[in-house]
mmCIF file of C-alpha atoms in Angstrom:
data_model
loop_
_atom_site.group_PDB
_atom_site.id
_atom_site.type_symbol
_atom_site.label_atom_id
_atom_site.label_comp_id
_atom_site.label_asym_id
_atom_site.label_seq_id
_atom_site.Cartn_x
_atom_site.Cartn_y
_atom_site.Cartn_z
ATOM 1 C CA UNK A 27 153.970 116.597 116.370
ATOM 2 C CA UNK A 28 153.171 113.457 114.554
ATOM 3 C CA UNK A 29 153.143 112.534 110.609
ATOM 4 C CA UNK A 30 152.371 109.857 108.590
ATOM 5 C CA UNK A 31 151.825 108.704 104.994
ATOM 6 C CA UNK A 32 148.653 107.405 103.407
ATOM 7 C CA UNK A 33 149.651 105.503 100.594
ATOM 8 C CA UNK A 34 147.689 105.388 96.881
ATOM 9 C CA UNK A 35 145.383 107.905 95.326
ATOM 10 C CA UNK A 36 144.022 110.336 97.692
ATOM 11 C CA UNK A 37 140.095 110.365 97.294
ATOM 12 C CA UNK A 38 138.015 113.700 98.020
ATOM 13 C CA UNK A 39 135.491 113.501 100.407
ATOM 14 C CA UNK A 40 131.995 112.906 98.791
ATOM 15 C CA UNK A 41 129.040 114.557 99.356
ATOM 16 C CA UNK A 42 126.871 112.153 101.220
ATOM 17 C CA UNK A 43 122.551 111.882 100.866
ATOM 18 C CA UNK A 44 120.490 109.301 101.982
ATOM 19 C CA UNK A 45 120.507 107.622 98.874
ATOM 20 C CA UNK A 46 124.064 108.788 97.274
ATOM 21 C CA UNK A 47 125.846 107.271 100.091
ATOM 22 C CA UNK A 48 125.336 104.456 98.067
ATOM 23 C CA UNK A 49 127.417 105.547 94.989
ATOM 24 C CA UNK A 50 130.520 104.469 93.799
ATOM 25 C CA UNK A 51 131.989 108.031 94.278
ATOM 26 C CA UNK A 52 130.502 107.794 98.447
ATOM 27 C CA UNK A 53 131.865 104.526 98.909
ATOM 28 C CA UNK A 54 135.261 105.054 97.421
ATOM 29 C CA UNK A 55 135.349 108.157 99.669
ATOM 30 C CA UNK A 56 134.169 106.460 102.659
ATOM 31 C CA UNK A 57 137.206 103.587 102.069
ATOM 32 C CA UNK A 58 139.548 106.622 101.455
ATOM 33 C CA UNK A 59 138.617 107.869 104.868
ATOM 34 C CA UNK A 60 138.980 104.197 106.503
ATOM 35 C CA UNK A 61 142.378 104.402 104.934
ATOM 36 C CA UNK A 62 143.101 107.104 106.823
ATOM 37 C CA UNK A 63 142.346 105.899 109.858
ATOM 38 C CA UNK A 64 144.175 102.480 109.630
ATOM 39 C CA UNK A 65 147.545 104.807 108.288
ATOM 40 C CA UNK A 66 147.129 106.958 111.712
ATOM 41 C CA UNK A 67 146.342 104.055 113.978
ATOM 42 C CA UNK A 68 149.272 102.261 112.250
ATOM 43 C CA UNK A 69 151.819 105.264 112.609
ATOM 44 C CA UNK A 70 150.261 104.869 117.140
ATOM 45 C CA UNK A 71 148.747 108.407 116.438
ATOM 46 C CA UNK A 72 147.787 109.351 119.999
ATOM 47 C CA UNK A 73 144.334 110.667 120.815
ATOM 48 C CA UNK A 74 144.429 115.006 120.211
ATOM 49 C CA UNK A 75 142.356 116.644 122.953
ATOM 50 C CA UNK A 76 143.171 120.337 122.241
ATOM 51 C CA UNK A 77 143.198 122.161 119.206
ATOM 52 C CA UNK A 78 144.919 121.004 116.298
ATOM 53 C CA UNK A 79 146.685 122.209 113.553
ATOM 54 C CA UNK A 80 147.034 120.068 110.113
ATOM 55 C CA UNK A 81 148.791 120.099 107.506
ATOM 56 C CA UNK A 82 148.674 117.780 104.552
ATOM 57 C CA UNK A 83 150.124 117.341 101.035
ATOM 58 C CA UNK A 84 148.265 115.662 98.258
ATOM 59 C CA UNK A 85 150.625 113.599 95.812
ATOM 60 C CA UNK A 86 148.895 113.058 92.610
ATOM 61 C CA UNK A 87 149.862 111.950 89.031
ATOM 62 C CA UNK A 88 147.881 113.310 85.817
ATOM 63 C CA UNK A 89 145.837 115.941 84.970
ATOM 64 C CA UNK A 90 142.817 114.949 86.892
ATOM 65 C CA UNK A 91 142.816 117.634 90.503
ATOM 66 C CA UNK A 92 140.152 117.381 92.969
ATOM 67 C CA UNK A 93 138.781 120.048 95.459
ATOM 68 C CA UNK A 94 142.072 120.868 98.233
ATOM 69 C CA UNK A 95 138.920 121.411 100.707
ATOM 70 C CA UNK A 96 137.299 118.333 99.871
ATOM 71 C CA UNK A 97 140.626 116.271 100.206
ATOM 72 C CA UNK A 98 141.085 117.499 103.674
ATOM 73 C CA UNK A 99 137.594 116.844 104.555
ATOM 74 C CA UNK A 100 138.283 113.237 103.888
ATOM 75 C CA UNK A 101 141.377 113.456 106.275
ATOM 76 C CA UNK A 102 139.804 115.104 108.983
ATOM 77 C CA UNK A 103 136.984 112.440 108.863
ATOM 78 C CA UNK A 104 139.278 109.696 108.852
ATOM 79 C CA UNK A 105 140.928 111.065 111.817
ATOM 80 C CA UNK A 106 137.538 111.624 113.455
ATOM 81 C CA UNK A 107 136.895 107.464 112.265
ATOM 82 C CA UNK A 108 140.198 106.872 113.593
ATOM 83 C CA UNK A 109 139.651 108.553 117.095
ATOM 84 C CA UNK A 110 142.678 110.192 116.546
ATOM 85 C CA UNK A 111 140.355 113.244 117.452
ATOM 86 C CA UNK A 112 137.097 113.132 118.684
ATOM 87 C CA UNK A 113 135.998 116.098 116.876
ATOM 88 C CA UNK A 114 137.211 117.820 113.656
ATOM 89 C CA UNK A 115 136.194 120.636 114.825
ATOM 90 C CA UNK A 116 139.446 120.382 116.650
ATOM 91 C CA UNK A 117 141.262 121.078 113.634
ATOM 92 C CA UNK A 118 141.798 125.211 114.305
ATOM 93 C CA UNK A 119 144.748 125.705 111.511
ATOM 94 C CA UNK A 120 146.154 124.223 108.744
ATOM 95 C CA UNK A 121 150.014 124.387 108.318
ATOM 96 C CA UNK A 122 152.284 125.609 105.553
ATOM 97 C CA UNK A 123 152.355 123.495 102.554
ATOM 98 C CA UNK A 124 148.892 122.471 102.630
ATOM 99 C CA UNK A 125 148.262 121.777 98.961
ATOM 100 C CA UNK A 126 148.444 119.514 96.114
ATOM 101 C CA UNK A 127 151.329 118.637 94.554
ATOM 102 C CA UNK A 128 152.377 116.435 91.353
ATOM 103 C CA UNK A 129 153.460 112.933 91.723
ATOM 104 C CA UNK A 130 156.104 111.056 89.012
ATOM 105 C CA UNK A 131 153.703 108.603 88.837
ATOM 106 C CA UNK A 132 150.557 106.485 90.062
ATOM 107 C CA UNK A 133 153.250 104.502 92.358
ATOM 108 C CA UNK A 134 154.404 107.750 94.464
ATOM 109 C CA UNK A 135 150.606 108.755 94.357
ATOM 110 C CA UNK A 136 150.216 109.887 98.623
ATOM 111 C CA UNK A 137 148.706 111.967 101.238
ATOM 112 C CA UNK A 138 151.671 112.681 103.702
ATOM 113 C CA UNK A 139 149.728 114.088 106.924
ATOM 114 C CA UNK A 140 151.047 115.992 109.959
ATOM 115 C CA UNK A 141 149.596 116.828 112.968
ATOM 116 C CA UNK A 142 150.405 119.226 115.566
ATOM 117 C CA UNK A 143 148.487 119.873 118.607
ATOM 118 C CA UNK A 144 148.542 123.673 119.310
ATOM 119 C CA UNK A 145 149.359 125.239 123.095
ATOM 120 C CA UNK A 146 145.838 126.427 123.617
ATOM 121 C CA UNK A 147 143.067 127.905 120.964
ATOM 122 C CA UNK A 148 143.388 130.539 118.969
ATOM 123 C CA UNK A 149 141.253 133.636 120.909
ATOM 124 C CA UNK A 150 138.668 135.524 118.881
ATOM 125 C CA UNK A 151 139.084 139.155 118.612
ATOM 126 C CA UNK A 152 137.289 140.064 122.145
ATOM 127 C CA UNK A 153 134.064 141.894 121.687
ATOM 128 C CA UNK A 154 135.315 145.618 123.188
ATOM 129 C CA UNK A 155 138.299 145.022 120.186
ATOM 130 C CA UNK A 156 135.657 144.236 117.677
ATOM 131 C CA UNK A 157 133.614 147.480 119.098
ATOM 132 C CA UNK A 158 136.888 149.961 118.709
ATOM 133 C CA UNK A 159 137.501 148.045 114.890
ATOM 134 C CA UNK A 160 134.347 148.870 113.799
ATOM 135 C CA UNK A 161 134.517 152.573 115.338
ATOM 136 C CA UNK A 162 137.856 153.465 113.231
ATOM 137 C CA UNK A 163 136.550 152.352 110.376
ATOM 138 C CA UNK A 164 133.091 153.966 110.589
ATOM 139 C CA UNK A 165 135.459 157.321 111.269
ATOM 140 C CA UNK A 166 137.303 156.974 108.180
ATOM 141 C CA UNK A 167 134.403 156.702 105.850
ATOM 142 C CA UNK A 168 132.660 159.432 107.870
ATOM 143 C CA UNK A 169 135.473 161.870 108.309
ATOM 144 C CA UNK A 170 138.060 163.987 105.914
ATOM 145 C CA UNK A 171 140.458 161.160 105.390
ATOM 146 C CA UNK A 172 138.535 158.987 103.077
#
């Protein structure tokens, strides 16, 4: 398990065209996620092969809330940027206390990241379980129980 703290405003990712890439919005979202690399290559973040589980808390001061989803997209790029993880399709689970949370003020503003790399990936449901699932349910609609 590793953590670390991006300091300042956390920035949501943007969504990114051909042309919007050049908006204000894309390239303050595109610094945010160079922010986040520089924090985990500062913190000596080692490279994550296996699956990953994440879990970060927004700081933020005033009324003004972006997306949750759209914050951790810009982490999980900037880890991808970072080469923290190659992929961020690593990224399997998020922890507990994922979430934004009020700051005091615009000083204490943060992203406070943790990573932890998970024992192996979480299995799907195996096809024969999926196959007996669907065959109790299609019972109880069909039968006397409903």
């Amino acid at each position: 398990m590793v953590s670390f703290v991006v300091p300042g405003r956390p920035v949501p990712a943007a969504r990114m065209t051909q042309r919007g890439k050049w908006t204000s919005r894309a390239r303050r979202s595109l610094a945010y996620q160079e922010a986040v690399a520089w924090a985990a290559k500062a913190a000596g973040v080692p490279v994550l092969s296996g699956p990953v589980c994440l879990t970060a808390r927004f700081y933020l001061c005033g009324q003004r809330r972006g997306d949750l989803s759209n914050y951790l997209k810009a982490v999980e790029d900037g880890l991808q940027y970072a080469g923290v993880i190659p992929n961020d399709r690593q990224i399997v689970a998020y922890g507990g206390g994922t979430g934004i949370y009020p700051a005091a003020n615009r000083k204490d503003e943060r992203a406070e990241i943790v990573l932890s790399e998970l024992p192996e990936a979480i299995p799907w449901l195996p096809a024969e379980a999926e196959d007996e699932r669907y065959a109790e349910a299609q019972a109880f609609y069909d039968g006397d129980d409903y």
